[in-house]
Amino acid sequence: MDKQDKTDKKDKTVFETFIGLEIHIQLITQTKIFCGCRNSFGDPPNTNVCPVCMGYPGVLPVLNEEAVRKSYLMCLALNCTLSEKAVFDRKNYFYPDLPKNYQISQFEHPFGINGYVETTLPDGQAKRIRIHEAHLEEDAGKMIHEGAVSLCDFNRTGTPLLEIVTEPDFKSGEEVESFLQDFRRMIRYLGVSDGNMEEGSMRCDANISINYPGKGLGRKVEIKNLNSSRHVKLAIQHEEIRQAKMIRSGETIIQETRLWNEEKKRTESMRSKEDANDYRYFPEPDLPPFIPTASFIDEIRENLVELPHLRRKRFITEYNLPSETAEFLTDEKGRADFYESVCKEGTDPQTAASWVKGDVAKVLNREKMDITSSPLTAERLVSLLKILDEGKINGQTAKKVLDMIITENRDPVSIITEHSLEQLDNSDELSSIIDSVLAQSSAALEQIKSGDMKPVGFLIGQVMKLSGGKADPKKTKEMIMEKISAL
Amino acid sequence: MWKDVLNNSDKKKKYINYVNDWEQKIHSFLEFDPERTSAESLSGGGRFSGVPYAVKDNIAVKDYRLTCGSKILENFVSPYDADVIGKLHSSGAVPVAKCNMDEFGMGSSTDNSALAVTNNPWDTGRVSGGSSGGAAAAVAAGLVPFSLGSDTGGSVRQPASFCGVYGLKPTYGAVSRYGLVAYASSLDVIGVLSRDLNLLGDVFDMIKGQDEKDQTTVKLDPDLPSDLQIDDGKPVFGYLGGDLGLDKSVEAGYRNCIDMLIKQGYSVKEISIPALDYVIPAYYTIATAEASANLARFNGVRYGYRSKGAETPLDLMKKTRHEGFGDEVKLRILLGTYVLRSGFQDRYYIKAQKIRTKIINDLASLFKTIELLILPAFPTPAFRHGEAELTQYQQKVADKFTATANLAGIPALSFPAGVYGGLPVGLQLFAPHSREKLLLKGAAIIGREIPVPEVPGYRSIEDICGGQGR
């Protein structure tokens, strides 16, 4: 809490806050929305360009079907009403990184309208956020200012962009932050976008207004330049305070667009409503309207997957997992899929959960690997856990083997055989190791005999060391106690 | 005979001389280079092997400039071929010239070109029409057997009528617009100009068809067998009655054509198009609205003319457009920007779309009682350079006969209808959607009685190449 906030507390007026979001997500497609250029991030400037996306004279857009399919998948996931006839429009404005100086977008008849999505608030409560619309458009390029010159990179130009507009249903920055995390998880589940806010594949503008309780929406301010869900939260919190202070001192909120200054942690005026562009929307004559047939929609519907919040609920009830564990397991679709395939093979769900959440996550993290592309397949983990369960190896060894599966890309059985890692059970070998340890530990033995059990752990450790970790710790302890009492 | 012109060096030389002689008088070409095409590509064979043709300078031909008659694209070289160029290439035809035009297709005289003044071959003091003025003049003078133009509101048909040649505006979407620099996307269509009606039909057959690069291309209805044997069917012609405000010579040409058809035993019906008086406001609203967006891409950032000394990126775009565009283009961009303003669309853009729908319906019901409609192409024959005879405003109003077909999306063909007072008069035929064959047959019926005129100084390619040169 900064100083500002403390002084404001003198005034006890509580305002009601209304926040709506405009979220842009770059769709994952092979090619750009209107041409055959590769849709990829991070390539050298102006390498994924052609006459079409560069807006050369005489070229025409050809709508990418994959982008349309992913848009509709998203619309279905957002429970939108689908337009019978979706129309593309030209949104006219001049900017050097927008080659045609109009953006092909959708205005009056977007793909989807009037939807909703469930989200879980930070306090665990479920909340329904209404979706105003979802429409498909093309992304612009990037302009880079270097000293006295401005440079344009048109690689991003024509990346398919789905804009999702929510109703002003959020009440706080915290709600928005947790919603964005849910939302990101959802789009990744659906495979429509990788939702990376830092790389700009997911971008979010926030509209915020405050008013006296019961008075409805206030005059809204749009905040741009929000590059992470945390900054969205911070900007909203800052803006709530700024607007409250203005109203308290009798000032009028100006309807405007403000930019979030990450360094100074404040919003700054960018342009007022009067300066806003008149985009002069009109239907794009180069593209016929898109009419989704029933069979097209049915086909898309088949690609709808169980969404993360529903899967989390199911994990809690079906596998009897604590909520925190279920949340971790369902955070990424690949991880949840992996977990469920392990369970399906008969592994105890609790055991599987603690491994996936614990050591598996640890090693993958260290190796910077993704569970879906790592050498650890569900079959390999199932096989490892079965060997462990049968007592052929101990827990310590299992962890070592897991590490080797991932780093060496090998089967657990071959690793265990090659390194002879099978546990020593009630064998003569274990017995003789214990004997030699006891022979060298007379001081410890004295202590134990006198009733102080502390050195037992030390003795077990020595045995483990000598056995190369293959000794079964439980059995070792039993045998040590047996041998001591027989002395 | 045109077939060997480019593969035979003796013939080619005579041909080039003939072109150069004419060009000193008419300046129909912005670029002429029959040498550019390599011998290998000429030996490919095909129906039109080695046949030269000319292309309006708003249609992309790889490695040729694509100026659109504008300073803003004066030095722009196209990195790609338009779909039509690719299709003609596979038939062996060779583009040898780019034709002058009104800047971005905006005009009726070709005087709005920023790069050259094209004269009418019939009278060099007069315009060749527009905006495909260069394409029409070149064909009339026999410089090429056919040329490609574009027609947004009459830009193929009006210059064809001014120069005494045929000009076809196909059904909207019949020919791919990929590679045609857009003026008004929902009205633009690539058309063909020629003195030879059969050749014109062949070229149309070659360039038509759906193109995956242009999603507005349509699958044409199959040709009706009756359209191919029209003489037996004796089509019913309709014509516009009442005072159409035509110049005397055009009036005479119109009257004589109708009388001739009656004499030949065709049934001819007087009809009216109720919405005709609303064509011009609707056409200019829609065309300029679309143009204001289509021409926004020319900003000096990626290609074309770039203003020097701009301080900021926005300043660069402003200055480039200010210096690069001509007055008529600026006028239309402003008009288009005006009619699209938020809060004003109901009054202009949406109303214009309603008129457009009304015109489509008017014509659809007309074509229930007639098969072909004859109407003037333009109220006057070729006018003098400058605005002394027709102001820019009068030139726009005069587009109403041609622009009707663009609003309706139907095919139309202008044909020569005689020479009056030393100048050709042209008329046009309208047919229902995708009935180009009917259109061509109708023109052939008329052509039997009223042949294509020869401009003084015209020589056939046989004459040029067979003769002793000059």
mmCIF file with all atom_site columns, N, CA, C and O in Angstrom, chain A residues 54-60 62-63 90 92 94 96 99-102 278 280-281 285-287, chain B residues 76 80 177 179-180 185 212 214-216 293-294 296-297 299 302-303 313 337 340-342 345:
data_model
loop_
_atom_site.group_PDB
_atom_site.id
_atom_site.type_symbol
_atom_site.label_atom_id
_atom_site.label_alt_id
_atom_site.label_comp_id
_atom_site.label_asym_id
_atom_site.label_entity_id
_atom_site.label_seq_id
_atom_site.pdbx_PDB_ins_code
_atom_site.Cartn_x
_atom_site.Cartn_y
_atom_site.Cartn_z
_atom_site.occupancy
_atom_site.B_iso_or_equiv
_atom_site.pdbx_formal_charge
_atom_site.auth_seq_id
_atom_site.auth_comp_id
_atom_site.auth_asym_id
_atom_site.auth_atom_id
_atom_site.pdbx_PDB_model_num
ATOM 1   N N  . MET A 1 54  ? 2.197   -7.638  -47.506 1.00 0.00 ? 54  MET A N  1
ATOM 2   C CA . MET A 1 54  ? 2.864   -6.332  -47.567 1.00 0.00 ? 54  MET A CA 1
ATOM 3   C C  . MET A 1 54  ? 1.959   -5.278  -48.211 1.00 0.00 ? 54  MET A C  1
ATOM 4   O O  . MET A 1 54  ? 2.368   -4.137  -48.400 1.00 0.00 ? 54  MET A O  1
ATOM 5   N N  . GLY A 1 55  ? 0.749   -5.677  -48.595 1.00 0.00 ? 55  GLY A N  1
ATOM 6   C CA . GLY A 1 55  ? -0.183  -4.716  -49.184 1.00 0.00 ? 55  GLY A CA 1
ATOM 7   C C  . GLY A 1 55  ? 0.290   -4.156  -50.504 1.00 0.00 ? 55  GLY A C  1
ATOM 8   O O  . GLY A 1 55  ? 0.138   -2.968  -50.775 1.00 0.00 ? 55  GLY A O  1
ATOM 9   N N  . TYR A 1 56  ? 0.862   -5.018  -51.349 1.00 0.00 ? 56  TYR A N  1
ATOM 10  C CA . TYR A 1 56  ? 1.296   -4.543  -52.656 1.00 0.00 ? 56  TYR A CA 1
ATOM 11  C C  . TYR A 1 56  ? 0.076   -4.225  -53.519 1.00 0.00 ? 56  TYR A C  1
ATOM 12  O O  . TYR A 1 56  ? -1.021  -4.722  -53.267 1.00 0.00 ? 56  TYR A O  1
ATOM 13  N N  . PRO A 1 57  ? 0.268   -3.400  -54.556 1.00 0.00 ? 57  PRO A N  1
ATOM 14  C CA . PRO A 1 57  ? -0.869  -3.062  -55.405 1.00 0.00 ? 57  PRO A CA 1
ATOM 15  C C  . PRO A 1 57  ? -1.392  -4.315  -56.111 1.00 0.00 ? 57  PRO A C  1
ATOM 16  O O  . PRO A 1 57  ? -0.599  -5.110  -56.616 1.00 0.00 ? 57  PRO A O  1
ATOM 17  N N  . GLY A 1 58  ? -2.713  -4.480  -56.095 1.00 0.00 ? 58  GLY A N  1
ATOM 18  C CA . GLY A 1 58  ? -3.339  -5.539  -56.878 1.00 0.00 ? 58  GLY A CA 1
ATOM 19  C C  . GLY A 1 58  ? -3.546  -6.870  -56.178 1.00 0.00 ? 58  GLY A C  1
ATOM 20  O O  . GLY A 1 58  ? -4.127  -7.776  -56.759 1.00 0.00 ? 58  GLY A O  1
ATOM 21  N N  . VAL A 1 59  ? -3.078  -7.014  -54.937 1.00 0.00 ? 59  VAL A N  1
ATOM 22  C CA . VAL A 1 59  ? -3.225  -8.316  -54.278 1.00 0.00 ? 59  VAL A CA 1
ATOM 23  C C  . VAL A 1 59  ? -4.590  -8.415  -53.581 1.00 0.00 ? 59  VAL A C  1
ATOM 24  O O  . VAL A 1 59  ? -5.246  -7.417  -53.341 1.00 0.00 ? 59  VAL A O  1
ATOM 25  N N  . LEU A 1 60  ? -4.981  -9.636  -53.285 1.00 0.00 ? 60  LEU A N  1
ATOM 26  C CA . LEU A 1 60  ? -6.267  -9.878  -52.634 1.00 0.00 ? 60  LEU A CA 1
ATOM 27  C C  . LEU A 1 60  ? -6.088  -10.854 -51.475 1.00 0.00 ? 60  LEU A C  1
ATOM 28  O O  . LEU A 1 60  ? -5.222  -11.719 -51.519 1.00 0.00 ? 60  LEU A O  1
ATOM 29  N N  . VAL A 1 62  ? -6.996  -14.050 -49.113 1.00 0.00 ? 62  VAL A N  1
ATOM 30  C CA . VAL A 1 62  ? -7.659  -15.355 -49.189 1.00 0.00 ? 62  VAL A CA 1
ATOM 31  C C  . VAL A 1 62  ? -7.766  -15.869 -47.753 1.00 0.00 ? 62  VAL A C  1
ATOM 32  O O  . VAL A 1 62  ? -6.756  -16.059 -47.077 1.00 0.00 ? 62  VAL A O  1
ATOM 33  N N  . LEU A 1 63  ? -8.978  -16.062 -47.297 1.00 0.00 ? 63  LEU A N  1
ATOM 34  C CA . LEU A 1 63  ? -9.204  -16.386 -45.889 1.00 0.00 ? 63  LEU A CA 1
ATOM 35  C C  . LEU A 1 63  ? -8.653  -17.770 -45.528 1.00 0.00 ? 63  LEU A C  1
ATOM 36  O O  . LEU A 1 63  ? -8.945  -18.758 -46.196 1.00 0.00 ? 63  LEU A O  1
ATOM 37  N N  . ARG A 1 90  ? -13.712 -3.516  -43.256 1.00 0.00 ? 90  ARG A N  1
ATOM 38  C CA . ARG A 1 90  ? -12.448 -2.783  -43.249 1.00 0.00 ? 90  ARG A CA 1
ATOM 39  C C  . ARG A 1 90  ? -12.502 -1.728  -42.154 1.00 0.00 ? 90  ARG A C  1
ATOM 40  O O  . ARG A 1 90  ? -13.449 -0.961  -42.079 1.00 0.00 ? 90  ARG A O  1
ATOM 41  N N  . ASN A 1 92  ? -10.565 1.419   -41.047 1.00 0.00 ? 92  ASN A N  1
ATOM 42  C CA . ASN A 1 92  ? -9.623  2.320   -41.708 1.00 0.00 ? 92  ASN A CA 1
ATOM 43  C C  . ASN A 1 92  ? -8.857  3.206   -40.733 1.00 0.00 ? 92  ASN A C  1
ATOM 44  O O  . ASN A 1 92  ? -9.471  3.966   -39.977 1.00 0.00 ? 92  ASN A O  1
ATOM 45  N N  . PHE A 1 94  ? -4.601  5.093   -40.526 1.00 0.00 ? 94  PHE A N  1
ATOM 46  C CA . PHE A 1 94  ? -3.249  5.148   -41.086 1.00 0.00 ? 94  PHE A CA 1
ATOM 47  C C  . PHE A 1 94  ? -2.204  4.881   -40.021 1.00 0.00 ? 94  PHE A C  1
ATOM 48  O O  . PHE A 1 94  ? -2.192  5.535   -38.981 1.00 0.00 ? 94  PHE A O  1
ATOM 49  N N  . PRO A 1 96  ? 2.118   3.363   -40.122 1.00 0.00 ? 96  PRO A N  1
ATOM 50  C CA . PRO A 1 96  ? 3.133   2.782   -41.022 1.00 0.00 ? 96  PRO A CA 1
ATOM 51  C C  . PRO A 1 96  ? 3.254   1.259   -40.936 1.00 0.00 ? 96  PRO A C  1
ATOM 52  O O  . PRO A 1 96  ? 3.674   0.625   -41.904 1.00 0.00 ? 96  PRO A O  1
ATOM 53  N N  . PRO A 1 99  ? 0.094   -2.303  -43.441 1.00 0.00 ? 99  PRO A N  1
ATOM 54  C CA . PRO A 1 99  ? 0.415   -2.100  -44.856 1.00 0.00 ? 99  PRO A CA 1
ATOM 55  C C  . PRO A 1 99  ? -0.725  -1.515  -45.702 1.00 0.00 ? 99  PRO A C  1
ATOM 56  O O  . PRO A 1 99  ? -0.499  -0.618  -46.493 1.00 0.00 ? 99  PRO A O  1
ATOM 57  N N  . LYS A 1 100 ? -1.932  -2.018  -45.544 1.00 0.00 ? 100 LYS A N  1
ATOM 58  C CA . LYS A 1 100 ? -3.016  -1.533  -46.396 1.00 0.00 ? 100 LYS A CA 1
ATOM 59  C C  . LYS A 1 100 ? -3.603  -0.233  -45.851 1.00 0.00 ? 100 LYS A C  1
ATOM 60  O O  . LYS A 1 100 ? -4.418  0.406   -46.488 1.00 0.00 ? 100 LYS A O  1
ATOM 61  N N  . ASN A 1 101 ? -3.195  0.122   -44.650 1.00 0.00 ? 101 ASN A N  1
ATOM 62  C CA . ASN A 1 101 ? -3.782  1.248   -43.929 1.00 0.00 ? 101 ASN A CA 1
ATOM 63  C C  . ASN A 1 101 ? -5.269  1.057   -43.681 1.00 0.00 ? 101 ASN A C  1
ATOM 64  O O  . ASN A 1 101 ? -6.011  2.007   -43.454 1.00 0.00 ? 101 ASN A O  1
ATOM 65  N N  . TYR A 1 102 ? -5.698  -0.178  -43.775 1.00 0.00 ? 102 TYR A N  1
ATOM 66  C CA . TYR A 1 102 ? -6.954  -0.601  -43.155 1.00 0.00 ? 102 TYR A CA 1
ATOM 67  C C  . TYR A 1 102 ? -6.721  -1.997  -42.651 1.00 0.00 ? 102 TYR A C  1
ATOM 68  O O  . TYR A 1 102 ? -5.873  -2.733  -43.177 1.00 0.00 ? 102 TYR A O  1
ATOM 69  N N  . ASP A 1 278 ? -12.034 7.897   -36.417 1.00 0.00 ? 278 ASP A N  1
ATOM 70  C CA . ASP A 1 278 ? -13.292 7.414   -36.983 1.00 0.00 ? 278 ASP A CA 1
ATOM 71  C C  . ASP A 1 278 ? -12.875 6.332   -37.971 1.00 0.00 ? 278 ASP A C  1
ATOM 72  O O  . ASP A 1 278 ? -12.290 6.614   -39.006 1.00 0.00 ? 278 ASP A O  1
ATOM 73  N N  . ARG A 1 280 ? -14.466 4.399   -39.901 1.00 0.00 ? 280 ARG A N  1
ATOM 74  C CA . ARG A 1 280 ? -15.189 4.304   -41.182 1.00 0.00 ? 280 ARG A CA 1
ATOM 75  C C  . ARG A 1 280 ? -15.335 2.845   -41.654 1.00 0.00 ? 280 ARG A C  1
ATOM 76  O O  . ARG A 1 280 ? -15.015 2.489   -42.763 1.00 0.00 ? 280 ARG A O  1
ATOM 77  N N  . TYR A 1 281 ? -15.837 2.017   -40.750 1.00 0.00 ? 281 TYR A N  1
ATOM 78  C CA . TYR A 1 281 ? -16.042 0.604   -41.084 1.00 0.00 ? 281 TYR A CA 1
ATOM 79  C C  . TYR A 1 281 ? -16.967 0.448   -42.283 1.00 0.00 ? 281 TYR A C  1
ATOM 80  O O  . TYR A 1 281 ? -17.977 1.147   -42.392 1.00 0.00 ? 281 TYR A O  1
ATOM 81  N N  . PRO A 1 285 ? -15.148 -5.750  -49.453 1.00 0.00 ? 285 PRO A N  1
ATOM 82  C CA . PRO A 1 285 ? -15.662 -6.275  -50.716 1.00 0.00 ? 285 PRO A CA 1
ATOM 83  C C  . PRO A 1 285 ? -14.819 -7.416  -51.296 1.00 0.00 ? 285 PRO A C  1
ATOM 84  O O  . PRO A 1 285 ? -15.279 -8.105  -52.208 1.00 0.00 ? 285 PRO A O  1
ATOM 85  N N  . ASP A 1 286 ? -13.614 -7.618  -50.774 1.00 0.00 ? 286 ASP A N  1
ATOM 86  C CA . ASP A 1 286 ? -12.753 -8.668  -51.325 1.00 0.00 ? 286 ASP A CA 1
ATOM 87  C C  . ASP A 1 286 ? -13.030 -10.055 -50.735 1.00 0.00 ? 286 ASP A C  1
ATOM 88  O O  . ASP A 1 286 ? -12.464 -11.037 -51.197 1.00 0.00 ? 286 ASP A O  1
ATOM 89  N N  . LEU A 1 287 ? -13.846 -10.115 -49.680 1.00 0.00 ? 287 LEU A N  1
ATOM 90  C CA . LEU A 1 287 ? -14.118 -11.413 -49.058 1.00 0.00 ? 287 LEU A CA 1
ATOM 91  C C  . LEU A 1 287 ? -15.624 -11.635 -48.962 1.00 0.00 ? 287 LEU A C  1
ATOM 92  O O  . LEU A 1 287 ? -16.338 -10.786 -48.438 1.00 0.00 ? 287 LEU A O  1
ATOM 93  N N  . PHE B 2 76  ? 7.384   2.007   -59.811 1.00 0.00 ? 76  PHE B N  1
ATOM 94  C CA . PHE B 2 76  ? 7.123   0.716   -59.166 1.00 0.00 ? 76  PHE B CA 1
ATOM 95  C C  . PHE B 2 76  ? 7.117   -0.407  -60.210 1.00 0.00 ? 76  PHE B C  1
ATOM 96  O O  . PHE B 2 76  ? 6.398   -0.348  -61.195 1.00 0.00 ? 76  PHE B O  1
ATOM 97  N N  . TYR B 2 80  ? 5.173   -9.546  -59.488 1.00 0.00 ? 80  TYR B N  1
ATOM 98  C CA . TYR B 2 80  ? 4.340   -10.729 -59.747 1.00 0.00 ? 80  TYR B CA 1
ATOM 99  C C  . TYR B 2 80  ? 3.422   -10.478 -60.931 1.00 0.00 ? 80  TYR B C  1
ATOM 100 O O  . TYR B 2 80  ? 3.239   -9.350  -61.370 1.00 0.00 ? 80  TYR B O  1
ATOM 101 N N  . ARG B 2 177 ? -9.601  -10.887 -60.238 1.00 0.00 ? 177 ARG B N  1
ATOM 102 C CA . ARG B 2 177 ? -9.041  -9.552  -60.070 1.00 0.00 ? 177 ARG B CA 1
ATOM 103 C C  . ARG B 2 177 ? -7.644  -9.599  -59.442 1.00 0.00 ? 177 ARG B C  1
ATOM 104 O O  . ARG B 2 177 ? -7.053  -8.551  -59.166 1.00 0.00 ? 177 ARG B O  1
ATOM 105 N N  . GLY B 2 179 ? -4.146  -9.165  -59.045 1.00 0.00 ? 179 GLY B N  1
ATOM 106 C CA . GLY B 2 179 ? -3.188  -8.463  -59.887 1.00 0.00 ? 179 GLY B CA 1
ATOM 107 C C  . GLY B 2 179 ? -3.757  -7.222  -60.547 1.00 0.00 ? 179 GLY B C  1
ATOM 108 O O  . GLY B 2 179 ? -3.031  -6.501  -61.231 1.00 0.00 ? 179 GLY B O  1
ATOM 109 N N  . LEU B 2 180 ? -5.032  -6.969  -60.357 1.00 0.00 ? 180 LEU B N  1
ATOM 110 C CA . LEU B 2 180 ? -5.630  -5.717  -60.827 1.00 0.00 ? 180 LEU B CA 1
ATOM 111 C C  . LEU B 2 180 ? -5.602  -4.752  -59.653 1.00 0.00 ? 180 LEU B C  1
ATOM 112 O O  . LEU B 2 180 ? -6.167  -5.043  -58.588 1.00 0.00 ? 180 LEU B O  1
ATOM 113 N N  . SER B 2 185 ? -13.444 -2.255  -55.378 1.00 0.00 ? 185 SER B N  1
ATOM 114 C CA . SER B 2 185 ? -13.363 -3.716  -55.431 1.00 0.00 ? 185 SER B CA 1
ATOM 115 C C  . SER B 2 185 ? -14.669 -4.411  -55.791 1.00 0.00 ? 185 SER B C  1
ATOM 116 O O  . SER B 2 185 ? -14.649 -5.467  -56.413 1.00 0.00 ? 185 SER B O  1
ATOM 117 N N  . GLU B 2 212 ? -8.411  -19.338 -57.003 1.00 0.00 ? 212 GLU B N  1
ATOM 118 C CA . GLU B 2 212 ? -8.349  -19.457 -55.547 1.00 0.00 ? 212 GLU B CA 1
ATOM 119 C C  . GLU B 2 212 ? -7.724  -18.224 -54.895 1.00 0.00 ? 212 GLU B C  1
ATOM 120 O O  . GLU B 2 212 ? -7.863  -18.017 -53.702 1.00 0.00 ? 212 GLU B O  1
ATOM 121 N N  . ASP B 2 214 ? -8.603  -15.200 -55.689 1.00 0.00 ? 214 ASP B N  1
ATOM 122 C CA . ASP B 2 214 ? -9.650  -14.170 -55.642 1.00 0.00 ? 214 ASP B CA 1
ATOM 123 C C  . ASP B 2 214 ? -10.958 -14.826 -55.220 1.00 0.00 ? 214 ASP B C  1
ATOM 124 O O  . ASP B 2 214 ? -11.614 -15.500 -56.012 1.00 0.00 ? 214 ASP B O  1
ATOM 125 N N  . GLN B 2 215 ? -11.307 -14.635 -53.956 1.00 0.00 ? 215 GLN B N  1
ATOM 126 C CA . GLN B 2 215 ? -12.495 -15.325 -53.426 1.00 0.00 ? 215 GLN B CA 1
ATOM 127 C C  . GLN B 2 215 ? -13.803 -14.713 -53.901 1.00 0.00 ? 215 GLN B C  1
ATOM 128 O O  . GLN B 2 215 ? -14.869 -15.210 -53.574 1.00 0.00 ? 215 GLN B O  1
ATOM 129 N N  . THR B 2 216 ? -13.720 -13.627 -54.688 1.00 0.00 ? 216 THR B N  1
ATOM 130 C CA . THR B 2 216 ? -14.955 -13.077 -55.243 1.00 0.00 ? 216 THR B CA 1
ATOM 131 C C  . THR B 2 216 ? -15.225 -13.623 -56.645 1.00 0.00 ? 216 THR B C  1
ATOM 132 O O  . THR B 2 216 ? -16.223 -13.271 -57.257 1.00 0.00 ? 216 THR B O  1
ATOM 133 N N  . ALA B 2 293 ? -10.435 3.462   -49.186 1.00 0.00 ? 293 ALA B N  1
ATOM 134 C CA . ALA B 2 293 ? -9.682  2.424   -48.463 1.00 0.00 ? 293 ALA B CA 1
ATOM 135 C C  . ALA B 2 293 ? -8.629  1.780   -49.374 1.00 0.00 ? 293 ALA B C  1
ATOM 136 O O  . ALA B 2 293 ? -7.490  1.569   -48.963 1.00 0.00 ? 293 ALA B O  1
ATOM 137 N N  . ASN B 2 294 ? -9.018  1.493   -50.617 1.00 0.00 ? 294 ASN B N  1
ATOM 138 C CA . ASN B 2 294 ? -8.086  0.808   -51.521 1.00 0.00 ? 294 ASN B CA 1
ATOM 139 C C  . ASN B 2 294 ? -6.810  1.610   -51.774 1.00 0.00 ? 294 ASN B C  1
ATOM 140 O O  . ASN B 2 294 ? -5.735  1.040   -51.960 1.00 0.00 ? 294 ASN B O  1
ATOM 141 N N  . ALA B 2 296 ? -5.468  3.695   -49.710 1.00 0.00 ? 296 ALA B N  1
ATOM 142 C CA . ALA B 2 296 ? -4.793  4.080   -48.459 1.00 0.00 ? 296 ALA B CA 1
ATOM 143 C C  . ALA B 2 296 ? -3.406  3.443   -48.368 1.00 0.00 ? 296 ALA B C  1
ATOM 144 O O  . ALA B 2 296 ? -2.529  3.954   -47.678 1.00 0.00 ? 296 ALA B O  1
ATOM 145 N N  . ARG B 2 297 ? -3.194  2.331   -49.090 1.00 0.00 ? 297 ARG B N  1
ATOM 146 C CA . ARG B 2 297 ? -1.917  1.613   -48.965 1.00 0.00 ? 297 ARG B CA 1
ATOM 147 C C  . ARG B 2 297 ? -0.734  2.386   -49.559 1.00 0.00 ? 297 ARG B C  1
ATOM 148 O O  . ARG B 2 297 ? 0.408   2.058   -49.271 1.00 0.00 ? 297 ARG B O  1
ATOM 149 N N  . ASN B 2 299 ? 1.559   4.931   -49.341 1.00 0.00 ? 299 ASN B N  1
ATOM 150 C CA . ASN B 2 299 ? 1.963   5.886   -48.307 1.00 0.00 ? 299 ASN B CA 1
ATOM 151 C C  . ASN B 2 299 ? 3.462   6.131   -48.279 1.00 0.00 ? 299 ASN B C  1
ATOM 152 O O  . ASN B 2 299 ? 3.970   6.801   -47.395 1.00 0.00 ? 299 ASN B O  1
ATOM 153 N N  . ARG B 2 302 ? 6.545   1.401   -47.993 1.00 0.00 ? 302 ARG B N  1
ATOM 154 C CA . ARG B 2 302 ? 7.095   0.128   -48.493 1.00 0.00 ? 302 ARG B CA 1
ATOM 155 C C  . ARG B 2 302 ? 7.543   0.168   -49.945 1.00 0.00 ? 302 ARG B C  1
ATOM 156 O O  . ARG B 2 302 ? 8.384   -0.605  -50.355 1.00 0.00 ? 302 ARG B O  1
ATOM 157 N N  . TYR B 2 303 ? 6.921   1.016   -50.750 1.00 0.00 ? 303 TYR B N  1
ATOM 158 C CA . TYR B 2 303 ? 7.267   1.062   -52.173 1.00 0.00 ? 303 TYR B CA 1
ATOM 159 C C  . TYR B 2 303 ? 6.728   2.359   -52.742 1.00 0.00 ? 303 TYR B C  1
ATOM 160 O O  . TYR B 2 303 ? 5.957   3.069   -52.090 1.00 0.00 ? 303 TYR B O  1
ATOM 161 N N  . PRO B 2 313 ? 6.954   9.556   -39.166 1.00 0.00 ? 313 PRO B N  1
ATOM 162 C CA . PRO B 2 313 ? 6.287   8.596   -40.049 1.00 0.00 ? 313 PRO B CA 1
ATOM 163 C C  . PRO B 2 313 ? 4.928   9.106   -40.560 1.00 0.00 ? 313 PRO B C  1
ATOM 164 O O  . PRO B 2 313 ? 4.602   8.944   -41.733 1.00 0.00 ? 313 PRO B O  1
ATOM 165 N N  . THR B 2 337 ? -14.134 9.200   -48.213 1.00 0.00 ? 337 THR B N  1
ATOM 166 C CA . THR B 2 337 ? -13.918 9.329   -46.770 1.00 0.00 ? 337 THR B CA 1
ATOM 167 C C  . THR B 2 337 ? -15.152 9.987   -46.134 1.00 0.00 ? 337 THR B C  1
ATOM 168 O O  . THR B 2 337 ? -15.614 9.582   -45.075 1.00 0.00 ? 337 THR B O  1
ATOM 169 N N  . LEU B 2 340 ? -18.267 7.721   -45.722 1.00 0.00 ? 340 LEU B N  1
ATOM 170 C CA . LEU B 2 340 ? -18.120 6.611   -44.777 1.00 0.00 ? 340 LEU B CA 1
ATOM 171 C C  . LEU B 2 340 ? -18.051 7.068   -43.321 1.00 0.00 ? 340 LEU B C  1
ATOM 172 O O  . LEU B 2 340 ? -17.965 6.243   -42.417 1.00 0.00 ? 340 LEU B O  1
ATOM 173 N N  . ARG B 2 341 ? -18.081 8.381   -43.087 1.00 0.00 ? 341 ARG B N  1
ATOM 174 C CA . ARG B 2 341 ? -17.958 8.846   -41.704 1.00 0.00 ? 341 ARG B CA 1
ATOM 175 C C  . ARG B 2 341 ? -19.038 8.223   -40.830 1.00 0.00 ? 341 ARG B C  1
ATOM 176 O O  . ARG B 2 341 ? -20.165 8.030   -41.279 1.00 0.00 ? 341 ARG B O  1
ATOM 177 N N  . SER B 2 342 ? -18.688 7.948   -39.587 1.00 0.00 ? 342 SER B N  1
ATOM 178 C CA . SER B 2 342 ? -19.684 7.339   -38.717 1.00 0.00 ? 342 SER B CA 1
ATOM 179 C C  . SER B 2 342 ? -20.786 8.362   -38.469 1.00 0.00 ? 342 SER B C  1
ATOM 180 O O  . SER B 2 342 ? -20.542 9.558   -38.328 1.00 0.00 ? 342 SER B O  1
ATOM 181 N N  . GLN B 2 345 ? -23.323 7.167   -42.558 1.00 0.00 ? 345 GLN B N  1
ATOM 182 C CA . GLN B 2 345 ? -23.416 6.033   -43.471 1.00 0.00 ? 345 GLN B CA 1
ATOM 183 C C  . GLN B 2 345 ? -24.850 5.772   -43.939 1.00 0.00 ? 345 GLN B C  1
ATOM 184 O O  . GLN B 2 345 ? -25.071 5.420   -45.092 1.00 0.00 ? 345 GLN B O  1
#
